[in-house]
């Protein structure tokens, strides 16, 4: 764990550039949720995930399940940074025959452990992976990233109840609490009230952080890995900004699932330090 | 005296028989006593996962286990598998993970629980999923034999079993059962009755009745609806020239639908379909339900006569 905070932040910055490029090239996709999750993914992959990019199916790898599978550009960007796929592969996002399918798919892309696309499914799948690790007597972990809007799916709570019942200490969830879903702000679509209390009531270990403050992100990941929190499943509630890092996308429901135009793209590259103003 | 047994008992026995394979795990949704996975649970609690009354979660827990090399057998009532259809579609079938789903208590034969518990569309909906093998065996022996073959399948499956007892047809004949291959139970030359599940024994009774009427009927147990044994159907068309399908399932989309789809793209023959006439059931005894739905032996025989007139 020698990677410094600054180095993780630089990885995240490069990923943000790729996210915007992918969505701009495809003129489709989901930039908002990719940008909100990316600091978390950068820290997770750069400092915690026990994986082998040259052996993506290694049996004892940690699993990462992106349940909010529409935020695939974020995952593809970090997989490219880690060497699972090439930066050239990122150009195949949403292109016929490409490894970078619209939603992350385990049958298409190395390093992807779950075929996502339908919300409310990843936590259950991650629970299955965690049970398999227990049966294998393996110390591998299952990390699952869910979205906040996704918690409106009832099946999330089936899984939450079951994972606690089975005391799956190797199941670690990160909630990307970016407060916006497809049509509008979550508060307008379906209020969720006290989210930490809900998870605590379901029997989970719970911690809240600022998902863009890298120091807090690292402390949050420490919490997920801490021995005392391996008595059962744990969730890190990361407060994030939808579209975080690109001024005009931030907290803007329009950029849940829309691509920037040329002018907006150029502005994003300036804001991310790729080109000078 | 013919031995009577329920297909779900064959499923439960097969799970126990498969326990020697350490990769086999069993998933339950609070109906293990009914689907008969309880025997496995008692013998191997460490490899049995209670998912509570949560079928959607169960299917995907199975998918996660399968992605790590396990061979999950998940069961609930046929009707409740439908609640997890999209999980089966997106989480299991699409990535082609070998999760084996068993829906017990299928069809109107389920009886007095009434229409909410009588799945009449499960075979149709699961048949539409790429990668998924769909089976509906007729007795406990063939159910056990088919289930025993699933670990080697390497892809997902759906199997419907039935709640109530029916005549056992395969005692001592396990070797004839193979996924994807229909079995000719009785040879005949005038008409072929292709049946599945609880209606296979009804089809045999219908063949007896037809014999009295001077008609030679061939009876086939088409325990696998997908992949369909097209080669056998082609042979039956050539041999008999008229077909009947019989199933305790909506007349839309099940065995009759599958056979019709095959016929229109291959050698044609008149086909009469016996099935639930696109309506829901109600509370009643199993035999009363077959009468109410007009899918019992006399109705199959009548359909055979209709098919003959169309030759």
Coordinates of C-alpha atoms in Angstrom, one line a residue:
Chain A
X1 CA 0.0 0.0 0.0
X2 CA 2.7 2.4 -1.0
X3 CA 0.5 4.3 -3.4
X4 CA 0.2 7.9 -2.1
X5 CA -3.0 10.0 -1.9
X6 CA -1.6 12.2 -4.7
X7 CA -0.9 9.2 -6.9
X8 CA -4.5 7.9 -6.4
X9 CA -5.9 11.3 -7.2
X10 CA -3.8 11.4 -10.4
X11 CA -5.2 8.0 -11.4
X12 CA -8.7 9.3 -10.8
X13 CA -8.0 12.4 -12.9
X14 CA -6.8 10.3 -15.8
X15 CA -9.9 8.1 -15.5
X16 CA -12.1 11.1 -15.6
X17 CA -10.5 12.1 -18.8
X18 CA -11.2 8.7 -20.3
X19 CA -14.8 8.7 -19.0
X20 CA -15.6 11.9 -20.8
X21 CA -13.8 10.7 -23.9
X22 CA -15.7 7.4 -24.0
X23 CA -19.1 9.0 -23.6
X24 CA -18.2 11.8 -26.1
X25 CA -17.0 9.4 -28.7
X26 CA -20.1 7.1 -28.3
X27 CA -22.4 10.2 -28.0
X28 CA -24.2 8.0 -25.5
X29 CA -23.6 6.6 -22.0
X30 CA -23.6 7.6 -18.4
X31 CA -21.0 10.1 -17.4
X32 CA -22.7 11.4 -14.2
X33 CA -22.5 8.1 -12.2
X34 CA -19.1 7.3 -13.6
X35 CA -17.6 10.5 -12.4
X36 CA -19.2 10.2 -8.9
X37 CA -17.8 6.7 -8.4
X38 CA -14.4 7.2 -9.8
X39 CA -12.4 8.4 -6.8
X40 CA -13.7 5.3 -4.9
X41 CA -12.8 3.0 -7.7
X42 CA -9.4 4.5 -8.1
X43 CA -8.6 4.0 -4.4
X44 CA -10.1 0.5 -4.3
X45 CA -8.2 -0.8 -7.3
X46 CA -4.9 1.0 -6.6
X47 CA -4.6 0.0 -3.0
X48 CA -7.0 -2.8 -2.0
X49 CA -8.1 -5.2 -4.7
X50 CA -6.1 -8.4 -4.8
X51 CA -6.2 -9.1 -8.5
X52 CA -3.9 -10.1 -11.3
X53 CA -4.5 -8.1 -14.5
X54 CA -2.5 -10.7 -16.5
X55 CA -4.6 -13.5 -15.0
X56 CA -8.1 -12.0 -14.7
X57 CA -9.8 -15.3 -13.9
X58 CA -7.4 -16.1 -11.1
X59 CA -9.7 -18.1 -8.7
X60 CA -8.6 -16.3 -5.5
X61 CA -8.9 -12.8 -6.8
X62 CA -11.1 -10.3 -4.9
X63 CA -14.3 -9.8 -6.8
X64 CA -15.6 -6.4 -7.8
X65 CA -19.2 -6.2 -8.8
X66 CA -20.4 -2.9 -10.3
X67 CA -24.1 -3.3 -9.6
X68 CA -24.8 0.2 -11.1
X69 CA -23.6 -1.3 -14.4
X70 CA -24.6 1.7 -16.5
X71 CA -21.7 3.6 -14.9
X72 CA -19.4 1.4 -17.0
X73 CA -17.1 4.1 -18.3
X74 CA -15.8 4.5 -14.8
X75 CA -15.0 0.8 -14.5
X76 CA -13.5 0.5 -18.0
X77 CA -11.3 3.5 -17.2
X78 CA -9.9 2.0 -14.0
X79 CA -9.5 -1.5 -15.7
X80 CA -7.4 0.2 -18.4
X81 CA -5.3 2.0 -15.8
X82 CA -4.7 -1.3 -14.0
X83 CA -3.8 -3.1 -17.2
X84 CA -6.8 -5.5 -17.6
X85 CA -7.6 -3.9 -20.9
X86 CA -5.7 -1.4 -23.1
X87 CA -6.5 2.2 -23.5
X88 CA -7.2 1.4 -27.2
X89 CA -10.0 -1.0 -25.9
X90 CA -11.7 2.0 -24.4
X91 CA -12.5 3.1 -27.9
X92 CA -14.8 0.1 -28.2
X93 CA -17.3 1.5 -25.7
X94 CA -20.8 0.9 -27.1
X95 CA -19.2 -0.2 -30.5
X96 CA -20.4 -3.4 -32.1
X97 CA -18.1 -6.3 -31.1
X98 CA -16.3 -4.2 -28.5
X99 CA -15.1 -5.5 -25.1
X100 CA -16.6 -2.3 -23.6
X101 CA -20.3 -3.1 -23.8
X102 CA -22.8 -0.5 -22.8
X103 CA -23.2 -2.1 -19.4
X104 CA -20.3 -4.0 -17.9
X105 CA -20.3 -7.7 -19.0
X106 CA -18.3 -10.6 -17.6
X107 CA -18.5 -12.4 -20.9
X108 CA -17.0 -9.5 -22.8
X109 CA -14.4 -7.7 -20.7
X110 CA -11.5 -9.0 -18.8
X111 CA -11.6 -8.0 -15.1
X112 CA -15.4 -7.8 -15.0
X113 CA -16.9 -10.3 -12.6
X114 CA -20.6 -9.6 -13.1
X115 CA -22.8 -9.0 -16.1
X116 CA -24.7 -5.9 -15.0
X117 CA -27.3 -3.7 -16.5
X118 CA -30.4 -4.3 -14.4
X119 CA -30.4 -2.5 -11.1
X120 CA -30.8 -4.3 -7.8
X121 CA -28.9 -7.4 -8.9
X122 CA -25.3 -7.0 -8.0
X123 CA -25.6 -7.3 -4.2
X124 CA -27.2 -10.7 -4.5
X125 CA -24.5 -11.8 -7.0
X126 CA -21.8 -10.5 -4.7
X127 CA -23.4 -12.5 -1.8
X128 CA -23.1 -15.6 -3.9
X129 CA -19.4 -14.9 -4.6
X130 CA -18.9 -14.4 -0.9
X131 CA -20.6 -17.7 0.0
X132 CA -18.4 -19.4 -2.6
X133 CA -15.3 -17.9 -1.0
X134 CA -16.4 -19.2 2.4
X135 CA -17.0 -22.7 0.9
X136 CA -13.6 -22.6 -0.7
X137 CA -11.9 -21.5 2.6
X138 CA -10.5 -18.6 0.6
X139 CA -9.8 -15.2 2.1
X140 CA -10.9 -13.4 -1.1
X141 CA -13.4 -10.6 -0.7
X142 CA -16.5 -9.5 -2.6
X143 CA -16.7 -5.7 -3.1
X144 CA -20.0 -4.5 -4.5
X145 CA -20.8 -1.0 -5.6
X146 CA -24.4 0.0 -5.6
X147 CA -26.1 3.3 -6.4
X148 CA -28.5 5.2 -4.2
X149 CA -31.4 5.2 -6.7
X150 CA -30.9 1.5 -7.0
X151 CA -31.9 1.0 -3.3
X152 CA -35.5 1.6 -4.5
X153 CA -35.3 -2.0 -5.9
X154 CA -36.8 -4.3 -3.4
X155 CA -34.4 -7.1 -4.2
X156 CA -31.6 -5.0 -2.7
X157 CA -33.2 -5.5 0.7
X158 CA -33.7 -9.2 0.1
X159 CA -30.0 -9.4 -0.3
X160 CA -29.2 -7.1 2.6
X161 CA -31.3 -9.3 4.9
X162 CA -29.8 -12.5 3.6
X163 CA -26.2 -11.4 3.7
X164 CA -26.5 -10.3 7.4
X165 CA -28.3 -13.5 8.2
X166 CA -25.4 -15.5 6.8
X167 CA -22.9 -13.2 8.6
X168 CA -20.9 -12.6 5.4
X169 CA -17.9 -10.7 6.7
X170 CA -16.2 -11.0 3.3
X171 CA -18.9 -9.0 1.6
X172 CA -18.1 -5.2 1.4
X173 CA -20.5 -2.8 -0.2
X174 CA -19.7 0.8 -1.3
X175 CA -22.8 3.0 -1.8
X176 CA -22.3 5.8 -4.3
X177 CA -24.7 8.3 -2.7
X178 CA -24.8 10.8 -5.5
X179 CA -28.4 11.8 -4.9
X180 CA -29.5 11.8 -8.5
X181 CA -31.2 9.0 -10.6
X182 CA -32.4 8.8 -14.2
X183 CA -35.3 11.2 -14.1
X184 CA -34.5 13.5 -11.3
X185 CA -33.0 14.0 -7.8
X186 CA -33.7 10.9 -5.6
X187 CA -35.5 13.1 -3.1
X188 CA -38.1 13.9 -5.8
X189 CA -38.4 10.4 -7.2
X190 CA -38.5 8.3 -4.0
X191 CA -37.4 9.6 -0.6
X192 CA -35.1 7.2 1.2
X193 CA -35.0 8.8 4.6
X194 CA -32.3 7.6 7.0
X195 CA -30.1 5.4 4.8
X196 CA -27.4 4.6 7.5
X197 CA -30.2 3.6 9.9
X198 CA -31.7 1.3 7.4
X199 CA -28.5 -0.6 6.8
X200 CA -27.8 -0.7 10.6
X201 CA -31.3 -2.1 11.2
X202 CA -30.6 -4.8 8.6
X203 CA -27.5 -5.9 10.7
X204 CA -24.7 -4.3 8.7
X205 CA -21.6 -2.4 9.8
X206 CA -22.0 1.2 8.5
X207 CA -19.7 4.1 7.9
X208 CA -20.2 7.4 6.1
X209 CA -17.6 9.3 4.2
X210 CA -17.1 12.1 1.6
X211 CA -16.5 10.0 -1.5
X212 CA -14.3 12.7 -3.1
X213 CA -12.0 13.3 -0.2
X214 CA -9.2 10.8 -0.8
X215 CA -8.1 10.7 2.8
X216 CA -11.6 9.9 3.9
X217 CA -12.0 7.3 1.1
X218 CA -8.9 5.5 2.4
X219 CA -10.2 5.6 5.9
X220 CA -13.5 4.2 4.6
X221 CA -11.7 1.3 2.8
X222 CA -9.8 0.7 6.1
X223 CA -13.1 0.4 7.8
X224 CA -14.4 -2.2 5.3
X225 CA -11.2 -4.3 5.7
X226 CA -10.9 -3.9 9.5
X227 CA -10.9 -7.2 11.3
X228 CA -13.5 -6.1 13.8
X229 CA -15.9 -5.5 10.9
X230 CA -15.5 -8.9 9.5
X231 CA -18.2 -10.4 11.7
X232 CA -20.8 -9.6 9.1
X233 CA -21.3 -7.5 5.9
X234 CA -20.2 -3.9 5.9
X235 CA -21.3 -0.9 3.9
X236 CA -19.4 2.3 3.2
X237 CA -21.8 5.1 2.4
X238 CA -19.9 7.5 0.2
X239 CA -21.4 10.9 -0.3
X240 CA -20.5 11.9 -3.8
X241 CA -21.4 14.5 -6.5
X242 CA -23.0 13.2 -9.6
X243 CA -20.8 14.4 -12.5
X244 CA -18.1 15.3 -9.9
X245 CA -15.1 17.0 -11.5
X246 CA -16.8 18.6 -14.5
X247 CA -18.5 21.9 -13.5
X248 CA -21.5 21.8 -15.8
X249 CA -22.2 18.1 -15.1
X250 CA -22.1 18.4 -11.3
X251 CA -25.5 17.9 -9.6
X252 CA -27.1 18.1 -13.0
X253 CA -29.7 15.3 -13.6
X254 CA -29.3 15.9 -17.4
X255 CA -25.9 14.3 -17.3
X256 CA -27.1 11.0 -15.8
X257 CA -27.3 9.5 -19.2
X258 CA -26.3 12.1 -21.8
X259 CA -23.1 12.9 -23.7
X260 CA -21.4 16.3 -23.9
X261 CA -21.4 18.2 -27.2
X262 CA -18.1 19.4 -28.7
X263 CA -18.0 22.6 -26.8
X264 CA -18.8 20.9 -23.6
X265 CA -16.2 18.2 -24.3
X266 CA -13.5 20.8 -24.9
X267 CA -14.4 22.6 -21.7
X268 CA -14.2 19.3 -19.8
X269 CA -10.7 18.6 -21.1
X270 CA -9.6 22.1 -19.9
X271 CA -11.2 21.5 -16.5
X272 CA -9.4 18.2 -16.2
X273 CA -6.0 19.7 -17.1
X274 CA -5.7 17.8 -20.3
X275 CA -5.4 21.0 -22.4
X276 CA -4.7 24.6 -21.6
X277 CA -7.5 27.1 -21.8
Chain B
X1 CA -50.4 -52.4 -9.1
X2 CA -48.7 -49.4 -10.7
X3 CA -46.4 -47.6 -8.3
X4 CA -47.4 -44.0 -7.7
X5 CA -45.0 -41.1 -7.0
X6 CA -44.5 -37.4 -7.3
X7 CA -41.8 -36.0 -9.6
X8 CA -40.7 -33.7 -6.8
X9 CA -39.6 -36.7 -4.8
X10 CA -37.3 -37.8 -7.7
X11 CA -35.7 -34.3 -7.6
X12 CA -35.1 -34.5 -3.8
X13 CA -33.6 -38.0 -4.2
X14 CA -31.3 -36.8 -7.0
X15 CA -29.9 -33.9 -4.9
X16 CA -28.9 -36.4 -2.2
X17 CA -27.4 -38.6 -4.8
X18 CA -25.4 -35.7 -6.2
X19 CA -24.0 -34.7 -2.9
X20 CA -20.8 -36.6 -3.5
X21 CA -19.9 -33.8 -5.9
X22 CA -18.5 -31.1 -3.6
X23 CA -19.4 -28.4 -6.0
X24 CA -23.1 -29.1 -5.7
X25 CA -24.9 -26.6 -3.5
X26 CA -28.6 -26.2 -2.7
X27 CA -30.5 -22.9 -2.5
X28 CA -33.9 -22.7 -0.8
X29 CA -36.6 -20.0 -0.5
X30 CA -38.5 -21.4 2.5
X31 CA -40.1 -24.2 0.4
X32 CA -37.5 -27.0 0.8
X33 CA -40.1 -29.2 2.5
X34 CA -42.3 -28.8 -0.6
X35 CA -39.7 -29.0 -3.4
X36 CA -38.0 -31.8 -1.5
X37 CA -34.6 -30.2 -1.2
X38 CA -35.0 -30.6 2.5
X39 CA -33.3 -34.0 2.4
X40 CA -30.1 -32.4 1.1
X41 CA -30.4 -29.7 3.7
X42 CA -30.6 -32.3 6.5
X43 CA -27.6 -34.2 5.2
X44 CA -25.5 -31.3 4.1
X45 CA -26.5 -28.1 5.9
X46 CA -23.1 -26.6 5.2
X47 CA -23.8 -26.6 1.5
X48 CA -27.4 -25.4 1.8
X49 CA -28.2 -21.7 1.6
X50 CA -31.5 -20.4 3.0
X51 CA -32.5 -17.4 1.1
X52 CA -35.7 -16.9 3.0
X53 CA -38.8 -16.0 1.1
X54 CA -36.7 -14.1 -1.5
X55 CA -36.6 -15.7 -4.9
X56 CA -35.0 -12.8 -6.7
X57 CA -32.1 -12.9 -4.4
X58 CA -31.8 -16.7 -4.5
X59 CA -31.4 -16.8 -8.3
X60 CA -28.5 -14.3 -8.2
X61 CA -26.8 -15.8 -5.2
X62 CA -26.9 -18.9 -7.3
X63 CA -25.3 -17.0 -10.2
X64 CA -22.5 -15.7 -7.9
X65 CA -21.8 -19.2 -6.7
X66 CA -21.8 -20.6 -10.2
X67 CA -19.4 -17.9 -11.3
X68 CA -16.9 -19.3 -8.8
X69 CA -17.3 -22.9 -10.0
X70 CA -20.2 -24.1 -7.9
X71 CA -23.2 -25.9 -9.3
X72 CA -26.2 -24.4 -7.5
X73 CA -29.6 -26.1 -7.5
X74 CA -32.3 -23.6 -6.5
X75 CA -35.9 -24.5 -6.1
X76 CA -39.3 -23.0 -5.2
X77 CA -42.8 -23.3 -6.5
X78 CA -43.0 -22.9 -10.3
X79 CA -45.2 -19.9 -9.9
X80 CA -42.6 -18.1 -7.7
X81 CA -39.7 -18.8 -10.2
X82 CA -41.6 -16.4 -12.4
X83 CA -41.1 -13.6 -9.9
X84 CA -37.4 -14.0 -10.5
X85 CA -37.7 -14.2 -14.3
X86 CA -35.6 -11.2 -15.0
X87 CA -32.9 -12.4 -12.6
X88 CA -32.9 -15.7 -14.5
X89 CA -32.7 -13.7 -17.7
X90 CA -30.1 -11.1 -17.0
X91 CA -28.2 -12.7 -14.1
X92 CA -28.1 -16.4 -15.1
X93 CA -29.0 -17.0 -18.8
X94 CA -27.2 -14.1 -20.3
X95 CA -23.8 -14.9 -18.8
X96 CA -24.7 -18.6 -19.3
X97 CA -24.0 -19.6 -15.6
X98 CA -25.0 -23.1 -14.7
X99 CA -27.7 -22.4 -12.2
X100 CA -30.3 -25.2 -12.1
X101 CA -33.7 -23.9 -11.2
X102 CA -36.5 -26.3 -10.2
X103 CA -40.1 -25.1 -10.1
X104 CA -42.3 -27.6 -8.2
X105 CA -46.1 -27.6 -8.0
X106 CA -46.4 -26.7 -11.7
X107 CA -49.6 -26.9 -13.6
X108 CA -53.3 -27.0 -12.7
X109 CA -52.7 -30.6 -11.3
X110 CA -51.3 -28.8 -8.3
X111 CA -54.9 -28.8 -7.2
X112 CA -56.6 -27.3 -4.2
X113 CA -54.2 -24.5 -3.6
X114 CA -56.0 -22.8 -6.4
X115 CA -55.1 -20.6 -9.4
X116 CA -52.5 -18.5 -7.7
X117 CA -50.3 -21.6 -7.1
X118 CA -51.0 -23.3 -10.5
X119 CA -48.3 -22.1 -12.9
X120 CA -49.5 -22.5 -16.4
X121 CA -46.9 -20.3 -18.2
X122 CA -43.5 -21.3 -16.7
X123 CA -42.5 -23.6 -19.5
X124 CA -43.3 -20.9 -22.1
X125 CA -41.5 -18.1 -20.4
X126 CA -38.3 -20.0 -19.6
X127 CA -38.3 -21.5 -23.1
X128 CA -37.8 -18.0 -24.5
X129 CA -34.4 -17.6 -22.7
X130 CA -31.3 -18.3 -24.7
X131 CA -28.9 -20.9 -23.1
X132 CA -31.6 -22.3 -20.9
X133 CA -32.6 -26.0 -21.0
X134 CA -36.2 -26.6 -20.2
X135 CA -37.5 -29.9 -18.8
X136 CA -40.8 -31.3 -17.5
X137 CA -40.4 -35.0 -16.6
X138 CA -43.4 -37.3 -16.0
X139 CA -42.3 -39.5 -13.1
X140 CA -39.9 -39.7 -10.2
X141 CA -37.5 -42.0 -11.9
X142 CA -37.0 -39.8 -15.0
X143 CA -36.9 -36.7 -12.8
X144 CA -34.1 -38.2 -10.8
X145 CA -32.2 -39.3 -14.0
X146 CA -32.5 -35.9 -15.6
X147 CA -31.4 -34.1 -12.5
X148 CA -28.4 -36.4 -12.1
X149 CA -27.3 -35.3 -15.6
X150 CA -27.4 -31.5 -14.8
X151 CA -23.9 -31.1 -13.3
X152 CA -22.4 -32.1 -16.6
X153 CA -24.6 -29.7 -18.6
X154 CA -22.5 -26.6 -18.1
X155 CA -25.4 -24.3 -18.8
X156 CA -28.5 -23.2 -16.9
X157 CA -31.7 -25.1 -16.7
X158 CA -35.3 -24.9 -15.6
X159 CA -37.2 -28.1 -14.6
X160 CA -40.8 -28.2 -13.7
X161 CA -41.9 -30.9 -11.2
X162 CA -45.4 -31.6 -9.9
X163 CA -46.9 -31.7 -6.5
X164 CA -49.1 -34.8 -6.8
X165 CA -48.4 -38.4 -7.5
X166 CA -48.7 -39.9 -10.9
X167 CA -48.0 -43.4 -12.2
X168 CA -44.3 -44.4 -12.4
X169 CA -43.4 -45.3 -15.9
X170 CA -39.7 -45.7 -15.9
X171 CA -38.9 -48.2 -13.1
X172 CA -35.8 -50.0 -14.2
X173 CA -35.6 -47.9 -17.4
X174 CA -33.4 -45.0 -16.1
X175 CA -30.9 -45.6 -18.9
X176 CA -33.4 -44.5 -21.5
X177 CA -33.5 -41.0 -20.1
X178 CA -31.3 -38.4 -21.7
X179 CA -31.6 -34.6 -21.7
X180 CA -32.9 -33.5 -25.1
X181 CA -34.1 -36.9 -26.3
X182 CA -37.7 -37.8 -26.3
X183 CA -38.7 -41.3 -25.4
X184 CA -41.2 -43.4 -27.4
X185 CA -43.2 -45.2 -24.7
X186 CA -45.6 -46.9 -27.1
X187 CA -45.2 -47.4 -30.8
X188 CA -48.0 -46.7 -33.2
X189 CA -48.7 -45.8 -36.8
X190 CA -51.8 -43.7 -37.1
X191 CA -51.2 -40.7 -34.8
X192 CA -48.4 -39.7 -32.4
X193 CA -49.2 -38.2 -29.0
X194 CA -46.4 -36.1 -27.7
X195 CA -46.8 -35.3 -24.0
X196 CA -44.9 -34.0 -21.0
X197 CA -45.2 -34.1 -17.3
X198 CA -48.4 -35.3 -15.6
X199 CA -50.1 -35.8 -19.0
X200 CA -47.7 -38.5 -20.2
X201 CA -49.7 -41.2 -18.2
X202 CA -52.9 -39.6 -19.5
X203 CA -51.6 -40.0 -23.0
X204 CA -50.9 -43.7 -22.4
X205 CA -54.5 -44.1 -21.2
X206 CA -55.7 -42.2 -24.3
X207 CA -53.7 -44.6 -26.5
X208 CA -55.5 -47.5 -24.9
X209 CA -58.8 -45.9 -25.6
X210 CA -57.8 -45.2 -29.2
X211 CA -56.8 -48.8 -29.6
X212 CA -60.4 -49.8 -28.7
X213 CA -61.5 -47.4 -31.4
X214 CA -59.2 -49.0 -33.9
X215 CA -56.5 -46.3 -33.9
X216 CA -52.8 -47.1 -33.5
X217 CA -51.3 -44.3 -31.4
X218 CA -47.7 -43.7 -30.7
X219 CA -46.9 -42.1 -27.3
X220 CA -43.9 -40.0 -26.7
X221 CA -42.6 -38.6 -23.4
X222 CA -41.0 -35.2 -24.5
X223 CA -39.5 -34.5 -21.1
X224 CA -37.2 -31.9 -22.6
X225 CA -38.9 -29.0 -24.3
X226 CA -35.7 -27.2 -25.1
X227 CA -33.7 -28.2 -26.9
X228 CA -36.5 -30.0 -28.6
X229 CA -35.9 -33.4 -30.1
X230 CA -36.6 -32.3 -33.7
X231 CA -35.3 -35.5 -35.2
X232 CA -37.8 -37.6 -33.3
X233 CA -40.7 -35.3 -34.4
X234 CA -39.6 -35.6 -38.0
X235 CA -39.7 -39.4 -37.6
X236 CA -43.2 -39.2 -36.0
X237 CA -44.4 -37.1 -38.9
X238 CA -43.2 -39.7 -41.3
X239 CA -44.4 -42.6 -39.3
X240 CA -47.9 -41.3 -38.3
X241 CA -48.7 -38.3 -40.4
X242 CA -50.7 -36.6 -37.6
X243 CA -49.7 -35.3 -34.1
X244 CA -51.2 -34.4 -30.8
X245 CA -49.4 -32.5 -28.0
X246 CA -50.6 -32.8 -24.4
X247 CA -49.5 -30.7 -21.5
X248 CA -50.8 -29.3 -18.2
X249 CA -49.8 -25.8 -19.3
X250 CA -51.3 -22.9 -21.2
X251 CA -51.9 -23.9 -24.8
X252 CA -49.8 -20.9 -25.7
X253 CA -46.1 -21.3 -25.7
X254 CA -45.4 -24.6 -24.1
X255 CA -44.9 -28.0 -25.6
X256 CA -47.6 -27.5 -28.2
X257 CA -46.0 -24.2 -29.2
X258 CA -42.6 -25.8 -29.4
X259 CA -43.8 -28.6 -31.6
X260 CA -45.8 -26.3 -33.8
X261 CA -42.7 -24.1 -34.3
X262 CA -40.7 -27.1 -35.4
X263 CA -43.4 -28.3 -37.8
X264 CA -43.9 -25.1 -39.7
X265 CA -40.2 -25.0 -40.5
X266 CA -39.9 -28.7 -41.4
X267 CA -42.1 -31.5 -42.8
X268 CA -45.6 -30.5 -42.1
X269 CA -48.3 -32.7 -40.4
X270 CA -51.7 -31.8 -38.8
X271 CA -51.2 -31.0 -35.1
X272 CA -53.9 -30.8 -32.4
X273 CA -52.8 -29.2 -29.2
X274 CA -54.2 -30.3 -25.8
X275 CA -53.5 -27.8 -23.1
X276 CA -55.0 -25.4 -20.6
X277 CA -57.3 -23.3 -22.8
X278 CA -55.8 -19.9 -22.0
X279 CA -57.5 -19.5 -18.7
X280 CA -56.7 -19.6 -15.0
X281 CA -57.5 -22.5 -12.8
X282 CA -59.3 -22.8 -9.5
X283 CA -59.4 -25.0 -6.4
X284 CA -60.0 -28.6 -7.0
X285 CA -58.5 -32.1 -6.8
X286 CA -55.8 -32.9 -9.4
X287 CA -58.1 -35.2 -11.4
X288 CA -60.9 -32.7 -11.3
X289 CA -58.6 -30.0 -12.7
X290 CA -57.6 -32.2 -15.6
X291 CA -61.3 -32.6 -16.4
X292 CA -62.1 -28.9 -15.9
X293 CA -59.2 -27.9 -18.2
X294 CA -60.2 -30.6 -20.7
X295 CA -56.8 -32.2 -20.8
X296 CA -57.4 -35.6 -19.4
X297 CA -57.1 -38.9 -21.4
X298 CA -60.6 -38.8 -23.1
X299 CA -59.8 -35.3 -24.3
X300 CA -56.4 -36.4 -25.7
X301 CA -58.1 -39.3 -27.5
X302 CA -60.7 -36.9 -29.0
X303 CA -57.9 -34.6 -30.1
X304 CA -56.2 -37.6 -31.8
X305 CA -59.4 -38.4 -33.7
X306 CA -59.5 -34.7 -34.8
X307 CA -55.9 -34.9 -36.0
X308 CA -56.7 -38.1 -38.0
X309 CA -59.5 -36.4 -39.9
X310 CA -57.1 -33.7 -41.0
X311 CA -54.6 -36.1 -42.5

